[in-house]
PDB file of C-alpha atoms in Angstrom:
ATOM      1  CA  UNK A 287     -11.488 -13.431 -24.702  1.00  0.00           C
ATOM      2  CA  UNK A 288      -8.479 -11.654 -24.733  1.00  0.00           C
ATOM      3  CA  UNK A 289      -5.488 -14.175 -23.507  1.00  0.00           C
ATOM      4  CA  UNK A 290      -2.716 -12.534 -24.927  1.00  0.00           C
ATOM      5  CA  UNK A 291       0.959 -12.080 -22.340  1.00  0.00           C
ATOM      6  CA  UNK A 292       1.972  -8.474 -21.856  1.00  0.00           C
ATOM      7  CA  UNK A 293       5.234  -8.119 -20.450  1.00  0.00           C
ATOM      8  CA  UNK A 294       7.344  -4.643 -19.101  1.00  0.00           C
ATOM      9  CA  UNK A 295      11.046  -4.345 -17.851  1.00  0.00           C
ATOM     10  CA  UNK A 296      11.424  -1.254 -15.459  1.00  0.00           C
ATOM     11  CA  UNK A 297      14.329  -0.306 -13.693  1.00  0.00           C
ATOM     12  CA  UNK A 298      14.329  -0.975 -10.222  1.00  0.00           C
ATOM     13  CA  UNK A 299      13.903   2.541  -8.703  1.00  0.00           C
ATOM     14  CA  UNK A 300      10.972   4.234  -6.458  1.00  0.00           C
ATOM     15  CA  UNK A 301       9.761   6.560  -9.828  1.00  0.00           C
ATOM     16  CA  UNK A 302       9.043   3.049 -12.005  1.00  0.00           C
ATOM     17  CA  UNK A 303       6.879   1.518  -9.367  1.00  0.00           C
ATOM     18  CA  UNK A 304       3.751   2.864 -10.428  1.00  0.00           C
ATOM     19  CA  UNK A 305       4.412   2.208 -13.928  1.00  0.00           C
ATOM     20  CA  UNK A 306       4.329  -1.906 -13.587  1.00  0.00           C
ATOM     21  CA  UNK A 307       1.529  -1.156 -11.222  1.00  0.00           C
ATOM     22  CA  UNK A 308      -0.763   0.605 -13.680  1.00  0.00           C
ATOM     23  CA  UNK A 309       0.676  -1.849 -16.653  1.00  0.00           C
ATOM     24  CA  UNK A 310      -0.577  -5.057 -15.088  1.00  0.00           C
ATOM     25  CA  UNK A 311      -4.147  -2.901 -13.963  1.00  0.00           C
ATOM     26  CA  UNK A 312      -4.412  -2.322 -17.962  1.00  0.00           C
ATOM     27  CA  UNK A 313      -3.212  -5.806 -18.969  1.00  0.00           C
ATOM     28  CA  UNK A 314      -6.030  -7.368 -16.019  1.00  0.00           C
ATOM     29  CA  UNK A 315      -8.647  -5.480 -17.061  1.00  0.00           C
ATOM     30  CA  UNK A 316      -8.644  -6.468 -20.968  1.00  0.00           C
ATOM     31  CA  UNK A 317      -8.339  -9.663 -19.659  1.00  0.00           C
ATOM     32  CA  UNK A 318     -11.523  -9.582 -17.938  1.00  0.00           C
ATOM     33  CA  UNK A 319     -10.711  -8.683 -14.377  1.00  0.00           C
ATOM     34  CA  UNK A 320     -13.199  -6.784 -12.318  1.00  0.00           C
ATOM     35  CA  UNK A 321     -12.786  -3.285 -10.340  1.00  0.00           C
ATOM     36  CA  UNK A 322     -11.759  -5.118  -6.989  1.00  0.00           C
ATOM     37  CA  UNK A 323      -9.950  -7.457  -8.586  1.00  0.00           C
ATOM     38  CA  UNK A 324      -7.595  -5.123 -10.015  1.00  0.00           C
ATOM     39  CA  UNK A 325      -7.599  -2.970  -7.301  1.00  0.00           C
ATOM     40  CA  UNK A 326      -6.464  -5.830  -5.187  1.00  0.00           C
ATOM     41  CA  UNK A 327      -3.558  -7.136  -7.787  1.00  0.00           C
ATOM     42  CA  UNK A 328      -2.174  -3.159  -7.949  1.00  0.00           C
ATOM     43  CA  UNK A 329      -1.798  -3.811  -4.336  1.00  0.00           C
ATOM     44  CA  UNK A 330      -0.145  -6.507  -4.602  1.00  0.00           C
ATOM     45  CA  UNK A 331       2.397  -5.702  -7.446  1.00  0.00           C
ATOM     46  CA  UNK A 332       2.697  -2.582  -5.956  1.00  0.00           C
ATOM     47  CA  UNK A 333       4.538  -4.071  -2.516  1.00  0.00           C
ATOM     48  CA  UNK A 334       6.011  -6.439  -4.444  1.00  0.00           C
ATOM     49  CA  UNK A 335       8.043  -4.414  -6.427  1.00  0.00           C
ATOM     50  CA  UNK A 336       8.368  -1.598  -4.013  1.00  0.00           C
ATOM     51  CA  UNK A 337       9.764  -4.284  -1.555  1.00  0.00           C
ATOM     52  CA  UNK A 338      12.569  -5.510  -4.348  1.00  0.00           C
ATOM     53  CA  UNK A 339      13.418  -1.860  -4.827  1.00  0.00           C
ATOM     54  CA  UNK A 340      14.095  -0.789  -1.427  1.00  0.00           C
ATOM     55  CA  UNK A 341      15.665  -4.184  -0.229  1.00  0.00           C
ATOM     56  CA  UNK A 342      16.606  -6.465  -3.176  1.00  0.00           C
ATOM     57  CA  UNK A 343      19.041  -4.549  -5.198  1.00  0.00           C
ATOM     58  CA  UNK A 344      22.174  -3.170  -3.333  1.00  0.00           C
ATOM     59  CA  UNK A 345      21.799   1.123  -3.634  1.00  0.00           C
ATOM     60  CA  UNK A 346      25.183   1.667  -5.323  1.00  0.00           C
ATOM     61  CA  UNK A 347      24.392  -0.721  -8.320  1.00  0.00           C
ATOM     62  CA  UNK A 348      21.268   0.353  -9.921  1.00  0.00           C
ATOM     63  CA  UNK A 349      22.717   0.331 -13.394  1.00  0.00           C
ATOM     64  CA  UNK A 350      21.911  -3.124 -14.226  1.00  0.00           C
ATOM     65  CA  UNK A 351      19.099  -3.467 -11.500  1.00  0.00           C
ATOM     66  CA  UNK A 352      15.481  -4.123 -13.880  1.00  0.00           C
ATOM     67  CA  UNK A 353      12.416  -5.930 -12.626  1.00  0.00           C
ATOM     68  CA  UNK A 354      10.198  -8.222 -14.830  1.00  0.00           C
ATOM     69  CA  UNK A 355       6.366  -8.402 -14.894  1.00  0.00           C
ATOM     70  CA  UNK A 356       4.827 -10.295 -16.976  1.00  0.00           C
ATOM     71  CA  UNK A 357       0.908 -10.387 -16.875  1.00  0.00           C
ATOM     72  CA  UNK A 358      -1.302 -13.870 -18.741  1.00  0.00           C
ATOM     73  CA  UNK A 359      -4.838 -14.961 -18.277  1.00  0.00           C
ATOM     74  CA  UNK A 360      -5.289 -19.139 -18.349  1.00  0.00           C
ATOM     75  CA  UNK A 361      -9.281 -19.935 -18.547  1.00  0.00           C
ATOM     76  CA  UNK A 362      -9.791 -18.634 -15.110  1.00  0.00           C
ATOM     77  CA  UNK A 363      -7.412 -16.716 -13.703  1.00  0.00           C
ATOM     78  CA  UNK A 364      -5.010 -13.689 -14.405  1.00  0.00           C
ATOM     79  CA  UNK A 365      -1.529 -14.788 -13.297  1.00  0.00           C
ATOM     80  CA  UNK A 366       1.316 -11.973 -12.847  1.00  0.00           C
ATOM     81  CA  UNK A 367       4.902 -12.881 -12.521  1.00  0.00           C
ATOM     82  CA  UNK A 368       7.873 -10.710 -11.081  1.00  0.00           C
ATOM     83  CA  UNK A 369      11.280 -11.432 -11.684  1.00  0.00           C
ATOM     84  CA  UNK A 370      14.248 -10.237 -10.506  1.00  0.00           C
ATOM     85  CA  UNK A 371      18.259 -10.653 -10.425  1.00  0.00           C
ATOM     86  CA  UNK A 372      18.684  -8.822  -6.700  1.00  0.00           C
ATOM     87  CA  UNK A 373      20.060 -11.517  -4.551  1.00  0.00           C
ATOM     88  CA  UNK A 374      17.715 -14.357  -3.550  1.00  0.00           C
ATOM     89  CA  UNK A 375      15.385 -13.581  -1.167  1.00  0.00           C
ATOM     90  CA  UNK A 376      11.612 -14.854  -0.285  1.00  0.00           C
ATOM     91  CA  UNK A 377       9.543 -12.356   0.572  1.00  0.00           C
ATOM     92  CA  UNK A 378       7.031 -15.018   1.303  1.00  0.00           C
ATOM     93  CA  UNK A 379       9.108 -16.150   4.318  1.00  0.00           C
ATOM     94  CA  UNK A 380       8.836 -13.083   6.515  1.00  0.00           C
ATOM     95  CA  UNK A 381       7.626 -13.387   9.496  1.00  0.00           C
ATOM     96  CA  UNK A 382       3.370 -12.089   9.266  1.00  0.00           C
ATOM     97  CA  UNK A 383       2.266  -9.629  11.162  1.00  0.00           C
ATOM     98  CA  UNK A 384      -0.400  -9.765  13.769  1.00  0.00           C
ATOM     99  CA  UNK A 385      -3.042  -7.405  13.047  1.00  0.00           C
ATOM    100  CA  UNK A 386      -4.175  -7.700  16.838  1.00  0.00           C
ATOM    101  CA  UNK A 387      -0.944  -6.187  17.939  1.00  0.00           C
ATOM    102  CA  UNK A 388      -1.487  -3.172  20.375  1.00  0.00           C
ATOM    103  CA  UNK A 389       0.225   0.016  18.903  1.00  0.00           C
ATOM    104  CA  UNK A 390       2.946   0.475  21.157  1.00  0.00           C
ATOM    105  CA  UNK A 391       4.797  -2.920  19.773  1.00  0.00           C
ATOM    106  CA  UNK A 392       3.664  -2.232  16.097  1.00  0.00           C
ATOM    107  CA  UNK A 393       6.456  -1.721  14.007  1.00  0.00           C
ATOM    108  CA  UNK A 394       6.429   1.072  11.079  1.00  0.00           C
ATOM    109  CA  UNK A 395       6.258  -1.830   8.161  1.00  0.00           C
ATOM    110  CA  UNK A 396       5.935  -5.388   7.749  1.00  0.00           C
ATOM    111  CA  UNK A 397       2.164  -5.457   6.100  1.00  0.00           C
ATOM    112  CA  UNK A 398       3.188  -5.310   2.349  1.00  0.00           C
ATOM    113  CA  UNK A 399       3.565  -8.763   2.190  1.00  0.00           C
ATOM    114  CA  UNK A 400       0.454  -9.719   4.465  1.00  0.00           C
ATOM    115  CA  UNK A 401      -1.926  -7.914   1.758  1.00  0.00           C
ATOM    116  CA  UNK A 402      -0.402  -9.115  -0.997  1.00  0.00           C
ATOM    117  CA  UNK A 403      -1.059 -12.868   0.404  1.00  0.00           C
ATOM    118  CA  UNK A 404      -4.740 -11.728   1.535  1.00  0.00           C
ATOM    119  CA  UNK A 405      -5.195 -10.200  -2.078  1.00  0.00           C
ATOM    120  CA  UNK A 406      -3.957 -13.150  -4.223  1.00  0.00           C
ATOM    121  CA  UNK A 407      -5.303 -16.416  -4.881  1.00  0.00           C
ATOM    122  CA  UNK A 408      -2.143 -18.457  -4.999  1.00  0.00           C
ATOM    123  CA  UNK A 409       1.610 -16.933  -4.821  1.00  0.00           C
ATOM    124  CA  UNK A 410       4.874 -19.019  -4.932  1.00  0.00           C
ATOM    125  CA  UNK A 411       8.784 -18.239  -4.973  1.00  0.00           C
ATOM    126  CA  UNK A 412      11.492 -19.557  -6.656  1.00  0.00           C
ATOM    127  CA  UNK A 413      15.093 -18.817  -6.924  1.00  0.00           C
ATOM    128  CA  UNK A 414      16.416 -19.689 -10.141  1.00  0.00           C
ATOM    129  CA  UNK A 415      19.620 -19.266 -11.788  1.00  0.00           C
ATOM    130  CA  UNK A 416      20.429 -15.938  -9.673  1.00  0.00           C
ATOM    131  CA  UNK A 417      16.699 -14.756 -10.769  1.00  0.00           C
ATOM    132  CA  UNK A 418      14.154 -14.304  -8.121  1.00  0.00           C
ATOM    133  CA  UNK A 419      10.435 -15.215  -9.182  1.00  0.00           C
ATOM    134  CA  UNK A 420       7.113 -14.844  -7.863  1.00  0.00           C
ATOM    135  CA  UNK A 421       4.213 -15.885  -9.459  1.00  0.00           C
ATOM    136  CA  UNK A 422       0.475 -14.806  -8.184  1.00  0.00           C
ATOM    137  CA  UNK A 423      -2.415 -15.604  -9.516  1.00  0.00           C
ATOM    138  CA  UNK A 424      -5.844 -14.252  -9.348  1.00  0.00           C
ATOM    139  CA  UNK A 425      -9.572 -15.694  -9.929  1.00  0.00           C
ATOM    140  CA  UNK A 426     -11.302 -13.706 -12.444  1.00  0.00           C
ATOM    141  CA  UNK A 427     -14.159 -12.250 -11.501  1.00  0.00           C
TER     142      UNK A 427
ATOM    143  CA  UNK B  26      -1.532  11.416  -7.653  1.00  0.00           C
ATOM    144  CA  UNK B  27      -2.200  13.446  -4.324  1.00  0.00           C
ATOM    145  CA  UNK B  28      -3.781  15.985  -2.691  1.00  0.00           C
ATOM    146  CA  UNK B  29      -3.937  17.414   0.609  1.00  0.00           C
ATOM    147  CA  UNK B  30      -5.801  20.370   2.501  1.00  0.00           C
ATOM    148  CA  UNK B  31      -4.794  20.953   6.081  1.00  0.00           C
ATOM    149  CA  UNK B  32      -7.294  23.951   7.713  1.00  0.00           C
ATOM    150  CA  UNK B  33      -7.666  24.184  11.525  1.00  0.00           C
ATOM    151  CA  UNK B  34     -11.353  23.991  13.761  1.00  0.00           C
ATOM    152  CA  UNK B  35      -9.986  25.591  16.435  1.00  0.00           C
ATOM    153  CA  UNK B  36      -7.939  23.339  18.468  1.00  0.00           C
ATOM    154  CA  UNK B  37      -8.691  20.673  15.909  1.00  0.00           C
ATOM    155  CA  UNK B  38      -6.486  19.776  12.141  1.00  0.00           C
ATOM    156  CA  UNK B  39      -8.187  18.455   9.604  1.00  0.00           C
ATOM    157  CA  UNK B  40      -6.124  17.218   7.057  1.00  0.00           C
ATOM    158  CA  UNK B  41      -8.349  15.919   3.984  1.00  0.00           C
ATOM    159  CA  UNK B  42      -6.727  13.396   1.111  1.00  0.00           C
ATOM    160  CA  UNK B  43      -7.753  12.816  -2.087  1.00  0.00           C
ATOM    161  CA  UNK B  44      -5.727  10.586  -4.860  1.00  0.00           C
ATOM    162  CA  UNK B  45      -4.100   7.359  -4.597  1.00  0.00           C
ATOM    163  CA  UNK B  46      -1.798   6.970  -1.640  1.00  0.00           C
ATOM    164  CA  UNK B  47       1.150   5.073  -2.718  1.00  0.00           C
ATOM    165  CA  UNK B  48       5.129   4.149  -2.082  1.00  0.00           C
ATOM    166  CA  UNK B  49       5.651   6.490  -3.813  1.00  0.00           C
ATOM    167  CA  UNK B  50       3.711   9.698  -2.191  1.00  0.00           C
ATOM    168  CA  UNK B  51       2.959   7.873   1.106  1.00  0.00           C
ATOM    169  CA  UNK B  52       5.622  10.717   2.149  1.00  0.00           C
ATOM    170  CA  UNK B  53       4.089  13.380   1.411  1.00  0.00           C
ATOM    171  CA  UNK B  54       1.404  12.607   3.827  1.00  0.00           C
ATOM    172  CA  UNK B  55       3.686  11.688   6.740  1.00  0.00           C
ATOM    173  CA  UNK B  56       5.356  15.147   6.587  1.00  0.00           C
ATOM    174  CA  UNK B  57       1.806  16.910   6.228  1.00  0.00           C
ATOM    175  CA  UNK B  58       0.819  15.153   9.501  1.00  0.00           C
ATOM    176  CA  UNK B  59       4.468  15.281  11.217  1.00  0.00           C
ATOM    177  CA  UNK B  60       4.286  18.501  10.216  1.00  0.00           C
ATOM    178  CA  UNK B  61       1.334  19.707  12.302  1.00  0.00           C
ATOM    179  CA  UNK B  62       2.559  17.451  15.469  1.00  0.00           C
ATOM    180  CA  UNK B  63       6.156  19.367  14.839  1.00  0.00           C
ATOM    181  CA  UNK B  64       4.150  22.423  15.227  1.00  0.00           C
ATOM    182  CA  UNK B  65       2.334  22.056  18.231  1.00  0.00           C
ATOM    183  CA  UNK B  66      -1.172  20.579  16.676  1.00  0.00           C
ATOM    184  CA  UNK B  67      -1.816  17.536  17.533  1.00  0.00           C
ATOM    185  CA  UNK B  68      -5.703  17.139  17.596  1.00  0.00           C
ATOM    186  CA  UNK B  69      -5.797  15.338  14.010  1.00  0.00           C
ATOM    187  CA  UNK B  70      -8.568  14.509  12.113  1.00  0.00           C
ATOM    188  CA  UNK B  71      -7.496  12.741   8.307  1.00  0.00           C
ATOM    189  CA  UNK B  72     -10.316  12.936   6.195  1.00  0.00           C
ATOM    190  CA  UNK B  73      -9.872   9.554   3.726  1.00  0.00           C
ATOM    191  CA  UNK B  74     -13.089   9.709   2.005  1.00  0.00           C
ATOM    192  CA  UNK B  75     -11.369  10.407  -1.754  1.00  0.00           C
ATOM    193  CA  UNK B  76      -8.954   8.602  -1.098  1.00  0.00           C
ATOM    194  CA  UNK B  77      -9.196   5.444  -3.645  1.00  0.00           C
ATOM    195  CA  UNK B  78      -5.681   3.704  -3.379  1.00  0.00           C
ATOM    196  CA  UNK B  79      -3.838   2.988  -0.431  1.00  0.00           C
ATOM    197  CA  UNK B  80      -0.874   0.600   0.229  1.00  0.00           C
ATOM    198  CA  UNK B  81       0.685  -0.297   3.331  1.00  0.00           C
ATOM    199  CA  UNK B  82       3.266   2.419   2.369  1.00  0.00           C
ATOM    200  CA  UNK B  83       0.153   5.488   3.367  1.00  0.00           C
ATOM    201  CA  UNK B  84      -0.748   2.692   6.668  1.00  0.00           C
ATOM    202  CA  UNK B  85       2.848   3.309   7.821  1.00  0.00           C
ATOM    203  CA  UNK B  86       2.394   7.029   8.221  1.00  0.00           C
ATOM    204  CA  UNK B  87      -0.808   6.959   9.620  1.00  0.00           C
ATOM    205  CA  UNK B  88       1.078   4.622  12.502  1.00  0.00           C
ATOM    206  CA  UNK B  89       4.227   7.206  12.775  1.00  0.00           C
ATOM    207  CA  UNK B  90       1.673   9.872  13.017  1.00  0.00           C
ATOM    208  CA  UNK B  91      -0.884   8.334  15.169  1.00  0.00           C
ATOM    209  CA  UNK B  92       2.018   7.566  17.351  1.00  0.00           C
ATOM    210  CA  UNK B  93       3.700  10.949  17.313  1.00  0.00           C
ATOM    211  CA  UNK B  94       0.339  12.269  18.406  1.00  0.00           C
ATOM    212  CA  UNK B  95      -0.102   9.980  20.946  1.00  0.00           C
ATOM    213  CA  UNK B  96       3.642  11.000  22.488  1.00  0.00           C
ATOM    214  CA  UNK B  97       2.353  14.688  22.505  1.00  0.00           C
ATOM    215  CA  UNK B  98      -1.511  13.693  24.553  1.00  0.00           C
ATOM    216  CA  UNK B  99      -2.927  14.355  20.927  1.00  0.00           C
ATOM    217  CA  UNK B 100      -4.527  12.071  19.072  1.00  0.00           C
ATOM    218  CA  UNK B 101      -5.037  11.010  15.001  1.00  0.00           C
ATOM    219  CA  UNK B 102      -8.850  10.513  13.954  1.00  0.00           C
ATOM    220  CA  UNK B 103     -10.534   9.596  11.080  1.00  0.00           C
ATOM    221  CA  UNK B 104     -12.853  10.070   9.293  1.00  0.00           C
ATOM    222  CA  UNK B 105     -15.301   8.282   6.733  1.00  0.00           C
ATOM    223  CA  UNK B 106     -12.772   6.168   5.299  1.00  0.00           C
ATOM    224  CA  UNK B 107     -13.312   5.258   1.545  1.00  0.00           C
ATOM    225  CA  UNK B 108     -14.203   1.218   1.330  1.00  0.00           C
ATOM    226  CA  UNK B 109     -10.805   0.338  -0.271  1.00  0.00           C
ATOM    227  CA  UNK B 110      -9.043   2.550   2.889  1.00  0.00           C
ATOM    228  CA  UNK B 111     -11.435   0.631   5.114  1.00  0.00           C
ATOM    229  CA  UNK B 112      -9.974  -2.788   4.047  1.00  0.00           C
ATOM    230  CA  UNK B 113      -6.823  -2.505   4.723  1.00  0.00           C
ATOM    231  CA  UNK B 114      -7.071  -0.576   7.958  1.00  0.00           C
ATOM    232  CA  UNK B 115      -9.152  -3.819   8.760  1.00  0.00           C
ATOM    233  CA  UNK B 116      -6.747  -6.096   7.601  1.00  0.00           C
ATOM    234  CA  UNK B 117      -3.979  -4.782   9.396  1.00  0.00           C
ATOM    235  CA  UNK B 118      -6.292  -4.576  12.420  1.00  0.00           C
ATOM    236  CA  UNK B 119      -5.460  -0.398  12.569  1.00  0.00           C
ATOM    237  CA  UNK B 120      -9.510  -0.145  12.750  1.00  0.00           C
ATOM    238  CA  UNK B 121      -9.704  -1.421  16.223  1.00  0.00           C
ATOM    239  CA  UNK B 122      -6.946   0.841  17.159  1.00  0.00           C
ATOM    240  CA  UNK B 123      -7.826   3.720  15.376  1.00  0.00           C
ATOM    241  CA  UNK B 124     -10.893   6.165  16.516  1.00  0.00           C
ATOM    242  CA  UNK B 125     -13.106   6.267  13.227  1.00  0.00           C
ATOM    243  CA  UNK B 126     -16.204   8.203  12.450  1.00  0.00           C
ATOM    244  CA  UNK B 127     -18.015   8.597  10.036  1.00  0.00           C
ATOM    245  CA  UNK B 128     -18.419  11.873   8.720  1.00  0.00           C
ATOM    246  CA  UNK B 129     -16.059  14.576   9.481  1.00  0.00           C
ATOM    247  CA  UNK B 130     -18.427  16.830  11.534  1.00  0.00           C
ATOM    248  CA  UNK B 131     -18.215  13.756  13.962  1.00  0.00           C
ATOM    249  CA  UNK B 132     -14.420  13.458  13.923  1.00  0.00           C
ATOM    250  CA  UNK B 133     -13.935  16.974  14.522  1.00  0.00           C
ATOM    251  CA  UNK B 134     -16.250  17.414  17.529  1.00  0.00           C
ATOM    252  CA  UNK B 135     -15.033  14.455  19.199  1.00  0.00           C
ATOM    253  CA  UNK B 136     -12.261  16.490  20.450  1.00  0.00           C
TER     254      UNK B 136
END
């Protein structure tokens, strides 16, 4: 069983998303995670990140703007954390969307955040010394 | 990461994708499809059956464009969704809203 942490820093523009997303599919899947199950956590890390590069870091500052993900396995679960040093801000608290709403009221986004919570065991935020954190975790299987 | 084919069937577009539809080529799609409606076409069909990936970043266009066709008396079908595509248009509840069929003979001649 491969338990080992991987960890990546990217900077916090559009062209790096898809690097952390297919880092933490390579670091699942030695890990022991099956198809869906990384197909659902590149999902999830995928609006995660894309959400703290279009609205976490102010656009004129991008020099200093990087975003940690760190992927580790416990016995049962692969658990991916995503840090940040954008201002605080809980992703977790937006509002959810209603999938039964007609199309005329739908708005163009608002469902990153909704999959990633339908995709993910367990997810929690915390703001800690100016760093944002979320940390998901997954059931292997 | 993407590919798209957009041929006409008479009145009809089809616009087939293959790849993984992402943040960061979700784009690239919504100007294929605005595209068309920007051009007059707006009897859509969008073939998703290689498509393996999508994020709510490719579910956004497929709103803007379903919408745009809608504006114009058109309309945006589609047809035989991949299983991963069909998840999240079910999640977000876009499959009850959404006409889907599922082969692309069917989408095409339901115009």
């Amino acid at each position: 069983m491969a338990s080992s942490k991987s960890a990546i820093r990217i900077p916090a523009t559009m062209e790096q998303v898809r690097q952390a997303v297919l880092f933490v599919a390579t670091a699942a899947q030695r890990m022991g995670m099956g198809d869906d199950g990384i197909h659902q956590l590149q999902i999830a890390v995928e609006e995660l990140v894309t959400n703290i590069v279009e609205h976490g870091y102010p656009p004129q500052d991008t020099s200093f703007a990087f975003i940690d993900v760190e992927v580790r396995r416990d016995d049962t679960q692969v658990i991916v954390t995503i840090a940040d040093d954008a201002p605080s801000y809980n992703p977790l608290d937006n509002p959810e969307p209603d999938p039964e709403t007609p199309l005329e009221k739908r708005e163009k986004g608002g469902w990153g955040v909704y999959f990633v919570k339908q995709y993910v065991d367990a997810i929690s935020y915390t703001a800690t010394a100016g760093r944002n954190q979320i940390v998901m975790a997954k059931y292997i299987k | 990461m993407i590919e798209i084919n957009v041929t006409d069937h008479q009145q009809v577009t089809l616009v087939e994708v293959s790849g993984r539809v992402d943040s960061m080529n979700a784009n690239e799609l919504g100007q294929a499809i605005s595209q068309q409606i920007n051009g007059g076409r707006v009897h859509l069909v969008l073939d998703l059956s290689n498509v393996e990936y999508m994020s709510s970043a490719g579910l956004r266009e497929i709103v803007v464009g379903l919408k745009g066709t809608k504006r114009a008396s058109g309309d945006l079908r589609i047809a035989q969704p991949s299983d991963r595509v069909m998840e999240v248009l079910e999640m977000s509840g876009l499959d009850s809203i959404l006409n889907i069929y599922e082969s692309q003979s069917a989408a095409i001649t339901s115009y």
